[in-house]
Coordinates of C-alpha atoms in Angstrom, one line a residue:
M1 CA 0.0 0.0 0.0
V2 CA 2.9 2.3 0.8
A3 CA 4.5 1.6 -2.6
L4 CA 1.2 2.3 -4.4
A5 CA 0.8 5.6 -2.6
A6 CA 4.4 6.5 -3.5
M7 CA 3.8 5.7 -7.2
L8 CA 0.6 7.7 -7.3
L9 CA 2.1 10.7 -5.5
S10 CA 5.3 10.8 -7.6
G11 CA 3.4 11.7 -10.8
R12 CA 5.9 9.6 -12.8
F13 CA 3.4 6.7 -13.3
S14 CA -0.1 6.8 -14.6
V15 CA -2.9 5.8 -12.3
S16 CA -3.7 2.7 -14.3
R17 CA 0.0 1.6 -14.4
S18 CA 0.3 2.2 -10.6
F19 CA -2.7 0.1 -9.9
A20 CA -1.6 -2.6 -12.4
C21 CA 1.7 -3.0 -10.5
F22 CA -0.2 -3.0 -7.2
I23 CA -2.6 -5.8 -8.5
V24 CA 0.4 -8.0 -9.6
A25 CA 2.2 -7.5 -6.4
V26 CA -0.9 -8.3 -4.2
I27 CA -1.5 -11.5 -6.1
C28 CA 2.2 -12.6 -6.3
F29 CA 2.9 -12.0 -2.6
G30 CA -0.3 -13.8 -1.7
A31 CA -2.0 -10.9 0.1
I32 CA -5.1 -11.8 -1.8
S33 CA -5.7 -15.1 -3.6
F34 CA -5.8 -15.3 -7.4
D35 CA -9.4 -16.5 -7.3
D36 CA -10.5 -13.7 -5.1
A37 CA -8.7 -11.1 -7.2
I38 CA -10.3 -12.4 -10.4
Q39 CA -13.7 -12.4 -8.7
A40 CA -13.2 -8.8 -7.7
I41 CA -12.9 -7.6 -11.4
T42 CA -16.4 -9.0 -12.1
T43 CA -18.1 -7.2 -9.3
P44 CA -21.5 -5.6 -10.4
S45 CA -20.1 -2.1 -9.7
I46 CA -17.3 -2.5 -12.2
V47 CA -19.7 -3.9 -14.8
A48 CA -22.0 -1.0 -14.2
V49 CA -19.3 1.7 -14.5
T50 CA -18.0 0.1 -17.7
S51 CA -21.4 -0.2 -19.2
L52 CA -22.2 3.5 -18.4
V53 CA -19.1 4.6 -20.4
V54 CA -20.6 2.9 -23.4
V55 CA -24.0 4.3 -22.8
A56 CA -22.6 7.8 -22.3
A57 CA -20.7 7.7 -25.6
T58 CA -24.0 6.8 -27.3
L59 CA -26.0 9.5 -25.7
T60 CA -23.5 12.2 -27.0
K61 CA -24.6 11.3 -30.5
I62 CA -28.0 12.7 -29.9
P63 CA -28.0 16.0 -32.0
G64 CA -28.7 19.4 -30.5
I65 CA -27.6 18.9 -26.9
G66 CA -25.0 21.7 -27.2
R67 CA -27.6 24.2 -28.6
A68 CA -30.0 23.5 -25.7
L69 CA -27.5 24.4 -23.0
F70 CA -27.8 28.2 -22.9
G71 CA -31.1 29.1 -24.3
K72 CA -31.6 32.4 -26.0
D73 CA -28.7 34.9 -26.2
A74 CA -31.0 37.7 -25.0
V75 CA -31.1 36.6 -21.4
S76 CA -28.6 37.9 -18.9
P77 CA -25.2 36.1 -18.5
R78 CA -26.1 35.0 -15.0
L79 CA -29.4 33.4 -16.1
S80 CA -27.5 31.7 -19.0
L81 CA -24.9 30.5 -16.5
G82 CA -27.7 29.2 -14.2
R83 CA -29.4 27.3 -17.0
F84 CA -26.1 25.9 -18.2
L85 CA -25.1 24.6 -14.7
G86 CA -28.6 23.3 -13.9
L87 CA -28.7 21.2 -17.1
T88 CA -25.1 20.0 -16.3
A89 CA -26.2 18.8 -12.9
L90 CA -29.3 17.0 -14.2
I91 CA -27.3 15.2 -16.9
S92 CA -24.4 14.4 -14.6
A93 CA -26.9 12.7 -12.3
V94 CA -27.3 9.9 -14.8
T95 CA -24.2 10.1 -16.9
P96 CA -20.4 9.9 -16.0
N97 CA -19.2 13.4 -15.4
T98 CA -16.1 13.1 -17.6
A99 CA -18.5 12.4 -20.5
V100 CA -20.6 15.4 -19.6
V101 CA -17.7 17.8 -19.4
G102 CA -16.2 16.4 -22.6
A103 CA -19.5 16.9 -24.4
F104 CA -20.1 20.5 -23.1
L105 CA -16.5 21.7 -23.4
G106 CA -16.9 22.8 -27.0
P107 CA -20.3 24.6 -26.7
A108 CA -19.1 26.4 -23.6
S109 CA -15.8 27.5 -25.3
R110 CA -17.8 28.8 -28.3
H111 CA -20.4 30.8 -26.3
R112 CA -20.7 34.2 -28.0
S113 CA -21.4 36.4 -24.9
I114 CA -19.9 34.5 -21.9
P115 CA -16.1 33.8 -22.0
A116 CA -14.9 30.3 -21.6
H117 CA -12.9 31.5 -18.5
T118 CA -16.2 32.1 -16.7
L119 CA -17.9 28.9 -17.8
L120 CA -15.5 25.9 -17.8
L121 CA -14.4 25.7 -14.2
P122 CA -18.1 26.0 -13.0
L123 CA -18.9 23.3 -15.5
S124 CA -16.4 20.9 -13.9
Y125 CA -17.6 21.7 -10.4
M126 CA -21.3 21.4 -11.2
A127 CA -20.8 18.1 -13.0
L128 CA -19.1 16.8 -9.9
A129 CA -21.9 18.0 -7.6
G130 CA -24.7 16.9 -9.9
G131 CA -23.2 13.4 -10.0
M132 CA -24.2 13.0 -6.3
L133 CA -28.0 13.2 -7.1
T134 CA -28.0 9.5 -7.7
P135 CA -25.9 6.5 -6.6
F136 CA -24.8 6.0 -10.2
G137 CA -23.8 9.6 -11.1
T138 CA -20.1 9.0 -10.3
S139 CA -17.9 5.9 -10.3
A140 CA -17.0 6.4 -6.7
S141 CA -20.7 6.3 -5.6
L142 CA -21.4 3.2 -7.6
M143 CA -18.4 1.4 -6.2
V144 CA -19.3 2.5 -2.6
V145 CA -22.9 1.3 -3.0
G146 CA -21.7 -2.0 -4.5
E147 CA -19.1 -2.7 -1.8
A148 CA -21.5 -1.7 1.0
A149 CA -24.0 -4.2 -0.3
H150 CA -21.4 -6.9 0.3
S151 CA -21.6 -6.0 4.0
G152 CA -25.3 -6.3 4.0
L153 CA -26.0 -2.6 3.7
V154 CA -28.3 -1.7 0.8
L155 CA -28.5 2.0 -0.3
T156 CA -30.9 3.1 -3.0
A157 CA -31.4 6.2 -5.2
L158 CA -33.7 7.6 -2.5
D159 CA -30.8 7.7 0.0
F160 CA -28.9 10.0 -2.4
I161 CA -31.6 12.2 -3.8
I162 CA -32.2 14.6 -0.8
P163 CA -28.5 15.0 0.1
G164 CA -27.7 15.3 -3.6
L165 CA -30.3 18.0 -4.1
M166 CA -29.0 19.9 -1.1
V167 CA -25.4 19.7 -2.4
S168 CA -26.3 20.6 -6.0
G169 CA -28.4 23.5 -4.9
A170 CA -25.7 24.8 -2.6
V171 CA -23.0 24.5 -5.2
L172 CA -25.2 26.1 -7.9
L173 CA -25.9 29.1 -5.6
A174 CA -22.2 29.4 -4.7
L175 CA -21.2 29.4 -8.4
L176 CA -23.8 31.9 -9.4
A177 CA -22.7 34.3 -6.7
A178 CA -18.9 33.8 -6.9
A179 CA -17.9 32.6 -10.4
P180 CA -18.8 35.8 -12.3
L181 CA -16.7 37.8 -9.8
I182 CA -13.7 35.5 -9.3
L183 CA -13.6 34.3 -12.9
K184 CA -14.1 37.7 -14.5
P185 CA -11.6 37.8 -17.4
S186 CA -9.0 40.5 -17.1
K187 CA -6.3 41.7 -19.4
A188 CA -3.7 40.1 -17.2
T189 CA -5.4 36.7 -17.6
E190 CA -5.5 37.0 -21.4
E191 CA -1.9 38.2 -21.6
S192 CA -0.6 35.5 -19.3
A193 CA -2.4 32.8 -21.4
S194 CA -0.5 33.9 -24.5
A195 CA 2.9 33.0 -23.0
I196 CA 2.3 29.3 -22.6
F197 CA 2.1 27.9 -26.2
Y198 CA 5.2 26.1 -27.5
F199 CA 6.0 26.1 -31.3
E200 CA 8.7 24.2 -33.1
A201 CA 10.4 25.5 -36.3
R202 CA 13.0 23.9 -38.4
V203 CA 15.9 25.7 -40.0
E204 CA 15.7 25.1 -43.8
P205 CA 18.7 23.8 -45.8
G206 CA 20.6 26.8 -47.2
S207 CA 18.8 29.2 -44.9
V208 CA 20.1 32.7 -44.7
M209 CA 20.1 32.3 -40.9
I210 CA 22.8 29.6 -40.9
G211 CA 26.1 31.0 -39.6
R212 CA 24.6 34.1 -38.1
N213 CA 23.9 34.6 -34.4
I214 CA 20.5 35.1 -32.7
T215 CA 20.9 38.9 -32.6
D216 CA 21.9 39.2 -36.3
N217 CA 18.9 37.1 -37.2
R218 CA 16.6 39.4 -35.2
L219 CA 15.2 36.5 -33.2
R220 CA 15.4 38.7 -30.1
S221 CA 13.2 41.4 -31.5
L222 CA 10.1 39.4 -32.2
K223 CA 7.0 41.1 -30.7
S224 CA 4.8 38.1 -29.8
F225 CA 7.3 35.3 -29.4
F226 CA 10.6 34.6 -27.8
L227 CA 13.1 31.9 -28.6
A228 CA 13.1 29.5 -25.6
E229 CA 15.3 26.6 -26.8
I230 CA 17.4 25.3 -29.6
I231 CA 17.6 21.6 -30.2
R232 CA 20.8 20.6 -32.1
G233 CA 20.9 16.9 -32.5
E234 CA 21.0 15.4 -29.0
Q235 CA 22.0 18.8 -27.5
L236 CA 19.5 21.1 -25.8
I237 CA 20.5 24.8 -25.7
T238 CA 18.6 26.7 -23.1
P239 CA 18.6 29.6 -22.3
V240 CA 19.6 30.7 -25.7
N241 CA 22.4 33.3 -25.6
P242 CA 22.2 36.1 -28.2
S243 CA 25.7 35.1 -29.5
V244 CA 24.6 31.5 -30.4
H245 CA 25.0 30.9 -34.1
I246 CA 22.3 29.0 -36.1
Q247 CA 23.4 25.8 -37.7
P248 CA 21.8 23.5 -40.3
D249 CA 18.9 21.3 -39.1
D250 CA 18.6 23.3 -35.8
R251 CA 15.1 23.0 -34.2
L252 CA 13.9 26.3 -32.8
I253 CA 11.4 26.2 -29.9
F254 CA 9.4 29.4 -29.7
V255 CA 6.9 30.5 -27.0
G256 CA 4.1 32.9 -27.8
D257 CA 0.6 33.7 -28.9
I258 CA -1.1 31.4 -31.4
E259 CA -3.1 34.4 -32.6
Q260 CA 0.1 36.0 -33.8
V261 CA 1.4 32.9 -35.6
D262 CA 1.9 35.0 -38.8
E263 CA 4.9 36.6 -37.2
L264 CA 6.6 33.2 -37.1
L265 CA 5.5 32.4 -40.7
A266 CA 7.2 35.6 -41.8
I267 CA 10.6 34.6 -40.6
K268 CA 12.7 33.7 -43.7
G269 CA 14.7 30.5 -43.6
V270 CA 12.6 28.5 -41.2
T271 CA 9.6 26.2 -41.6
L272 CA 7.0 25.9 -38.9
D273 CA 6.7 22.2 -38.1
S274 CA 2.9 22.3 -38.4
S275 CA 1.0 20.9 -41.2
P276 CA 0.8 18.1 -43.7
R277 CA 0.7 20.9 -46.3
S278 CA 3.6 23.3 -45.3
E279 CA 2.3 26.0 -47.5
S280 CA -1.0 26.4 -45.6
L281 CA -1.9 26.9 -42.0
G282 CA -5.6 27.8 -42.7
S283 CA -7.3 25.0 -40.8
L284 CA -6.3 25.5 -37.2
Y285 CA -8.2 23.8 -34.4
H286 CA -8.1 24.0 -30.6
A287 CA -8.3 20.6 -28.9
V288 CA -8.0 19.1 -25.4
I289 CA -6.8 15.6 -24.8
A290 CA -9.7 13.5 -23.5
N291 CA -9.8 11.3 -20.5
N292 CA -8.8 7.7 -21.3
S293 CA -7.4 9.0 -24.7
V294 CA -4.8 6.7 -26.4
L295 CA -2.6 9.8 -26.5
A296 CA -2.2 10.1 -22.7
G297 CA 1.3 9.0 -21.6
R298 CA 2.6 8.8 -25.2
T299 CA 4.5 11.2 -27.4
L300 CA 3.2 12.5 -30.7
R301 CA 5.6 10.2 -32.5
E302 CA 4.7 7.2 -30.5
A303 CA 1.0 7.8 -31.1
D304 CA 1.7 8.4 -34.8
F305 CA -0.5 11.5 -34.4
R306 CA -0.3 12.8 -38.0
S307 CA -1.5 9.7 -39.7
R308 CA -3.9 8.8 -37.0
F309 CA -5.9 12.1 -37.2
D310 CA -4.7 13.7 -40.5
A311 CA -3.4 16.6 -38.5
S312 CA -0.2 17.8 -36.8
V313 CA 0.4 19.7 -33.7
V314 CA 1.5 23.4 -34.0
A315 CA 1.6 24.1 -30.3
I316 CA 1.2 22.4 -26.9
S317 CA 0.1 24.1 -23.6
R318 CA -0.2 22.5 -20.2
G319 CA -1.5 25.0 -17.6
E320 CA 1.4 27.0 -16.1
E321 CA 3.9 24.2 -16.6
R322 CA 7.0 24.9 -18.7
L323 CA 7.4 22.3 -21.4
S324 CA 10.8 21.5 -22.9
G325 CA 12.2 19.7 -25.9
K326 CA 10.8 18.8 -29.3
L327 CA 7.1 18.8 -29.5
G328 CA 7.2 15.3 -30.9
E329 CA 9.0 14.1 -27.8
I330 CA 6.8 15.7 -25.2
R331 CA 4.9 13.0 -23.3
L332 CA 1.2 14.0 -23.5
Q333 CA -1.2 14.1 -20.6
T334 CA -5.0 14.3 -20.2
G335 CA -6.1 17.9 -20.4
D336 CA -3.2 19.1 -22.6
F337 CA -4.3 21.9 -24.9
L338 CA -3.2 21.4 -28.5
I339 CA -3.3 23.7 -31.5
L340 CA -3.7 21.5 -34.6
A341 CA -3.1 22.2 -38.3
A342 CA -5.6 19.8 -39.9
G343 CA -5.8 18.0 -43.2
P344 CA -9.0 17.6 -45.3
D345 CA -10.0 14.3 -43.5
F346 CA -9.5 15.6 -40.0
T347 CA -13.1 16.2 -38.9
S348 CA -14.3 12.9 -40.5
R349 CA -12.0 10.6 -38.5
E350 CA -14.0 8.2 -36.4
N351 CA -11.4 8.0 -33.7
L352 CA -11.4 11.8 -33.1
R353 CA -14.1 12.2 -30.5
A354 CA -12.8 9.3 -28.3
N355 CA -9.4 11.0 -28.0
L356 CA -9.8 14.7 -28.5
H357 CA -12.3 17.3 -27.5
I358 CA -12.4 19.8 -30.4
L359 CA -13.5 23.3 -29.2
D360 CA -14.0 25.0 -32.5
V361 CA -16.7 22.8 -34.1
E362 CA -19.6 20.8 -32.9
E363 CA -19.5 17.0 -32.9
P364 CA -16.4 16.5 -35.1
G365 CA -15.8 13.0 -36.4
Q366 CA -19.3 12.0 -35.4
V367 CA -22.4 11.1 -37.4
P368 CA -25.4 12.1 -35.2
L369 CA -28.3 9.8 -34.6
S370 CA -31.5 10.2 -36.6
R371 CA -34.5 11.6 -34.9
R372 CA -36.1 8.2 -34.7
N373 CA -33.0 6.6 -33.2
S374 CA -32.5 9.5 -30.8
I375 CA -36.1 9.1 -29.5
A376 CA -35.6 5.3 -29.2
L377 CA -32.3 5.8 -27.3
G378 CA -33.9 8.4 -25.0
L379 CA -36.8 6.2 -24.1
S380 CA -34.6 3.1 -23.6
F381 CA -32.3 5.1 -21.3
A382 CA -35.3 6.5 -19.3
A383 CA -36.7 3.0 -18.9
M384 CA -33.4 1.8 -17.6
L385 CA -33.3 4.6 -15.0
I386 CA -36.8 4.0 -13.9
A387 CA -36.2 0.3 -13.5
A388 CA -33.0 1.1 -11.5
I389 CA -34.5 3.8 -9.2
F390 CA -37.4 1.6 -8.3
Q391 CA -35.2 -1.5 -8.0
I392 CA -37.2 -3.5 -10.5
I393 CA -33.8 -4.9 -11.7
P394 CA -30.3 -4.5 -10.3
F395 CA -28.6 -1.3 -11.7
A396 CA -25.6 -3.2 -13.0
L397 CA -27.9 -5.5 -15.0
G398 CA -29.8 -2.6 -16.4
A399 CA -26.7 -0.7 -17.4
F400 CA -25.2 -3.8 -19.1
V401 CA -28.4 -4.5 -21.0
M402 CA -28.6 -0.8 -22.1
A403 CA -25.0 -0.9 -23.3
A404 CA -25.6 -4.1 -25.2
T405 CA -28.7 -2.5 -26.7
C406 CA -26.8 0.5 -27.9
I407 CA -24.4 -1.8 -29.8
L408 CA -27.0 -4.3 -31.1
A409 CA -29.3 -1.5 -32.3
G410 CA -26.5 0.1 -34.2
W411 CA -26.6 3.3 -32.3
L412 CA -22.9 2.7 -31.4
S413 CA -20.8 0.7 -33.8
P414 CA -18.6 -2.2 -32.5
R415 CA -15.5 -0.2 -33.6
E416 CA -16.6 2.8 -31.6
A417 CA -17.3 0.7 -28.6
K418 CA -13.9 -0.9 -28.8
R419 CA -12.3 2.5 -29.1
I420 CA -13.9 4.0 -26.0
F421 CA -13.7 0.8 -23.9
P422 CA -12.2 2.1 -20.6
I423 CA -9.5 -0.5 -19.9
D424 CA -7.5 2.0 -17.8
L425 CA -10.6 2.8 -15.7
I426 CA -11.3 -0.9 -15.2
I427 CA -7.7 -1.5 -14.0
M428 CA -8.0 1.4 -11.6
L429 CA -11.3 0.2 -10.2
W430 CA -10.1 -3.3 -9.9
G431 CA -7.1 -2.2 -7.9
A432 CA -9.2 0.0 -5.7
V433 CA -11.5 -2.9 -4.8
L434 CA -8.4 -5.0 -3.9
L435 CA -7.0 -2.1 -1.9
S436 CA -10.3 -1.9 0.0
E437 CA -10.2 -5.6 0.8
L438 CA -6.6 -5.3 1.9
V439 CA -7.3 -2.4 4.2
Q440 CA -10.0 -4.4 5.9
S441 CA -8.2 -7.7 6.1
S442 CA -5.0 -6.2 7.4
G443 CA -6.8 -4.6 10.4
A444 CA -5.9 -1.1 9.2
S445 CA -9.6 -0.1 9.0
D446 CA -10.2 -1.1 12.6
F447 CA -7.0 0.7 13.8
L448 CA -8.0 4.0 12.0
A449 CA -11.6 3.6 13.2
G450 CA -10.4 3.3 16.8
I451 CA -8.4 6.5 16.4
I452 CA -11.4 8.4 15.0
A453 CA -13.8 6.9 17.7
G454 CA -11.3 7.9 20.4
S455 CA -10.8 11.4 19.0
V456 CA -14.6 12.2 18.9
G457 CA -15.6 10.5 22.1
G458 CA -18.0 12.7 24.0
L459 CA -18.7 14.8 20.9
P460 CA -22.0 14.8 18.9
P461 CA -22.4 12.1 16.3
W462 CA -21.9 14.6 13.5
A463 CA -18.2 15.0 14.6
A464 CA -17.4 11.4 13.7
L465 CA -19.3 11.8 10.4
T466 CA -17.2 14.9 9.6
A467 CA -14.0 13.0 10.3
I468 CA -15.0 10.3 7.8
F469 CA -16.0 12.9 5.3
A470 CA -12.6 14.7 5.8
L471 CA -10.7 11.5 5.4
A472 CA -12.3 10.7 2.1
W473 CA -11.9 14.3 0.9
V474 CA -8.1 14.4 1.8
M475 CA -7.6 11.1 0.0
T476 CA -9.5 12.1 -3.1
E477 CA -7.4 15.3 -3.5
M478 CA -4.3 13.0 -3.7
F479 CA -5.7 9.9 -5.5
S480 CA -8.7 9.1 -7.7
N481 CA -12.2 9.5 -6.2
A482 CA -13.0 5.8 -6.5
S483 CA -9.9 4.6 -4.8
A484 CA -10.3 7.2 -2.1
A485 CA -13.9 6.1 -1.5
L486 CA -13.1 2.4 -1.4
T487 CA -10.1 2.9 0.9
T488 CA -12.2 5.0 3.3
L489 CA -15.3 2.7 3.2
P490 CA -13.9 0.0 5.6
V491 CA -12.8 2.7 8.0
A492 CA -16.3 4.3 7.9
L493 CA -18.1 1.0 8.5
A494 CA -15.8 0.1 11.4
T495 CA -16.2 3.6 12.9
A496 CA -20.0 3.3 12.8
A497 CA -19.8 -0.1 14.4
Q498 CA -17.6 1.1 17.2
L499 CA -19.7 4.1 18.0
A500 CA -23.0 2.2 17.5
L501 CA -24.2 4.8 14.9
P502 CA -26.2 4.1 11.7
A503 CA -23.8 2.8 9.0
E504 CA -25.9 4.4 6.2
A505 CA -24.8 7.8 7.3
F506 CA -21.1 6.9 7.3
V507 CA -21.3 5.2 3.8
L508 CA -23.0 8.4 2.4
A509 CA -20.3 10.6 4.1
T510 CA -17.7 8.4 2.4
A511 CA -19.3 8.8 -1.0
F512 CA -19.9 12.5 -0.7
G513 CA -16.4 13.2 0.7
A514 CA -14.8 11.2 -2.1
S515 CA -16.4 13.5 -4.6
A516 CA -15.5 16.8 -2.9
S517 CA -12.4 17.4 -5.0
F518 CA -12.6 21.1 -5.7
L519 CA -9.4 22.7 -4.4
L520 CA -6.7 21.2 -6.6
P521 CA -6.7 20.9 -10.4
F522 CA -4.9 17.5 -10.3
G523 CA -7.5 15.8 -8.0
Y524 CA -10.0 15.1 -10.7
Q525 CA -9.9 14.5 -14.5
T526 CA -12.5 17.0 -15.4
H527 CA -10.5 19.8 -13.7
L528 CA -7.5 18.9 -15.9
M529 CA -9.7 18.9 -19.0
V530 CA -10.9 22.5 -18.4
M531 CA -7.7 24.0 -16.8
T532 CA -5.8 25.1 -20.0
P533 CA -8.7 26.0 -22.3
G534 CA -10.2 28.0 -19.5
R535 CA -6.8 29.7 -18.7
Y536 CA -7.0 28.8 -15.0
R537 CA -4.2 29.0 -12.4
L538 CA -4.0 27.3 -9.1
S539 CA -5.3 30.5 -7.5
H540 CA -8.6 30.1 -9.3
F541 CA -9.1 26.6 -8.0
L542 CA -8.2 27.7 -4.4
R543 CA -10.4 30.8 -4.4
L544 CA -13.5 29.5 -6.2
G545 CA -13.0 25.9 -5.2
G546 CA -12.7 27.0 -1.5
I547 CA -16.1 28.6 -1.6
V548 CA -17.7 25.7 -3.5
F549 CA -16.1 23.2 -1.1
I550 CA -17.5 25.0 2.0
A551 CA -21.0 25.0 0.4
Y552 CA -20.8 21.4 -0.7
A553 CA -19.5 20.1 2.7
A554 CA -22.0 22.0 4.8
A555 CA -24.9 20.9 2.7
A556 CA -23.8 17.2 2.6
L557 CA -23.0 16.9 6.3
C558 CA -26.1 18.8 7.5
S559 CA -28.5 16.8 5.3
I560 CA -26.9 13.4 6.1
S561 CA -26.9 14.2 9.8
I562 CA -30.5 15.3 9.8
L563 CA -31.7 12.3 7.8
H564 CA -29.7 9.5 9.4
L565 CA -28.3 10.5 12.8

């Protein structure tokens, strides 16, 4: 467990790779038997989460969702924001929030009167809060409910609806009051955002620049760019001294504003490494690397980006992080912001929407469903939700049947289903289930429960509830929400047993605490997805996220305490 925590906190390994190593180690060292480990991967909760990913991908093919988000342009910005966030919460209640944010990222970025800086972070926060309206709105809640059932504790949609409404309402009011003030775009915000795009240019054979230094080539007098690095074979020259002479085949790394790219194109003797057709940069697109994209963890060369998407990368941005080296050798991450020079087949590529969120056009690379199929899909999904809410059938079974229906009815092709199949998510959830079992079998849950029970002895019951909520919250800011929830769950159940308090309250506190990731951009995938296109800094998350977290925590703890303690 210590090794797993070290791998996750180091940032050098992906979450799925860290959990894969953990699974292998647990089985090899006999901490959990092979049969029990294999049984864990087929738990109904994992089946339900996997099925919902397929269903969510199908739902995004319904046309016109983006146009319904904001209503008429004539209404006030605050009313548009309220409508947008309200619909986000409702859809997130029944759809994985990464899919919701990915689907709404483009329409929000293209809004004509409200800047993306004001919309995208509230979108991520509201999707997270809205997911708590039901036990299947987030993977963490689904896993908590599933694992609690193994202990004989059955939670239904009715247990989530009132705390979820309180939480969603509190977060909505907090965002409507604070977001327009804290996220009001300023000149400083726009200017700072222009300094984070990295461009690569190649010195042409016989260039007039060769043999002359940086000053003589006037590369220090550019208005919108500065020369950050020179890559010369295996040598990286940084910082670039004005006396450095340009040599053949040098790669020049510029930092600057994509809107002023013509200044780079005007430099004689260099070619911007940008497009399949070097003479044209007309088709530029802004894209964000999607959650579970095949690009995450790979370089542009390893992913064969140009042939895969009929486009090449002009520039890469990653929040406030300084990137270094050739663009083709930078290891990509979820949420990276790319400027793409596209070929004629770019928007028709079927693999586009599973890997990239394109901000400039609606539904690229996707054939929307017909009106008849859209109605059939909507009715089928509604029937599944009704059956799950009223416990006519188990939710995992309903989600699996719905996913199978989407493929068999032709609403989602087998190729599309294979492309979006969340193997990394399955590995992470599998590892989280094994971690939960290990925490319980090792006695760690009883030990931590004893500490909590001893610390709150003599205090009202809500104090213990707050402690469990805080434990889940701290862990989810460092790890994924599902792993935080499943690690905290045995401690919550043991604490409830030691204090003779209702276990339902502590399970709900675990679920809500594990989805309270508002303060850090790295605690949740949707935050990474909106960070760069929204031009956010850590200070934006701390200021707005702090207000949202207080509203969320107060609403969750008060409602759970009143209902169950």
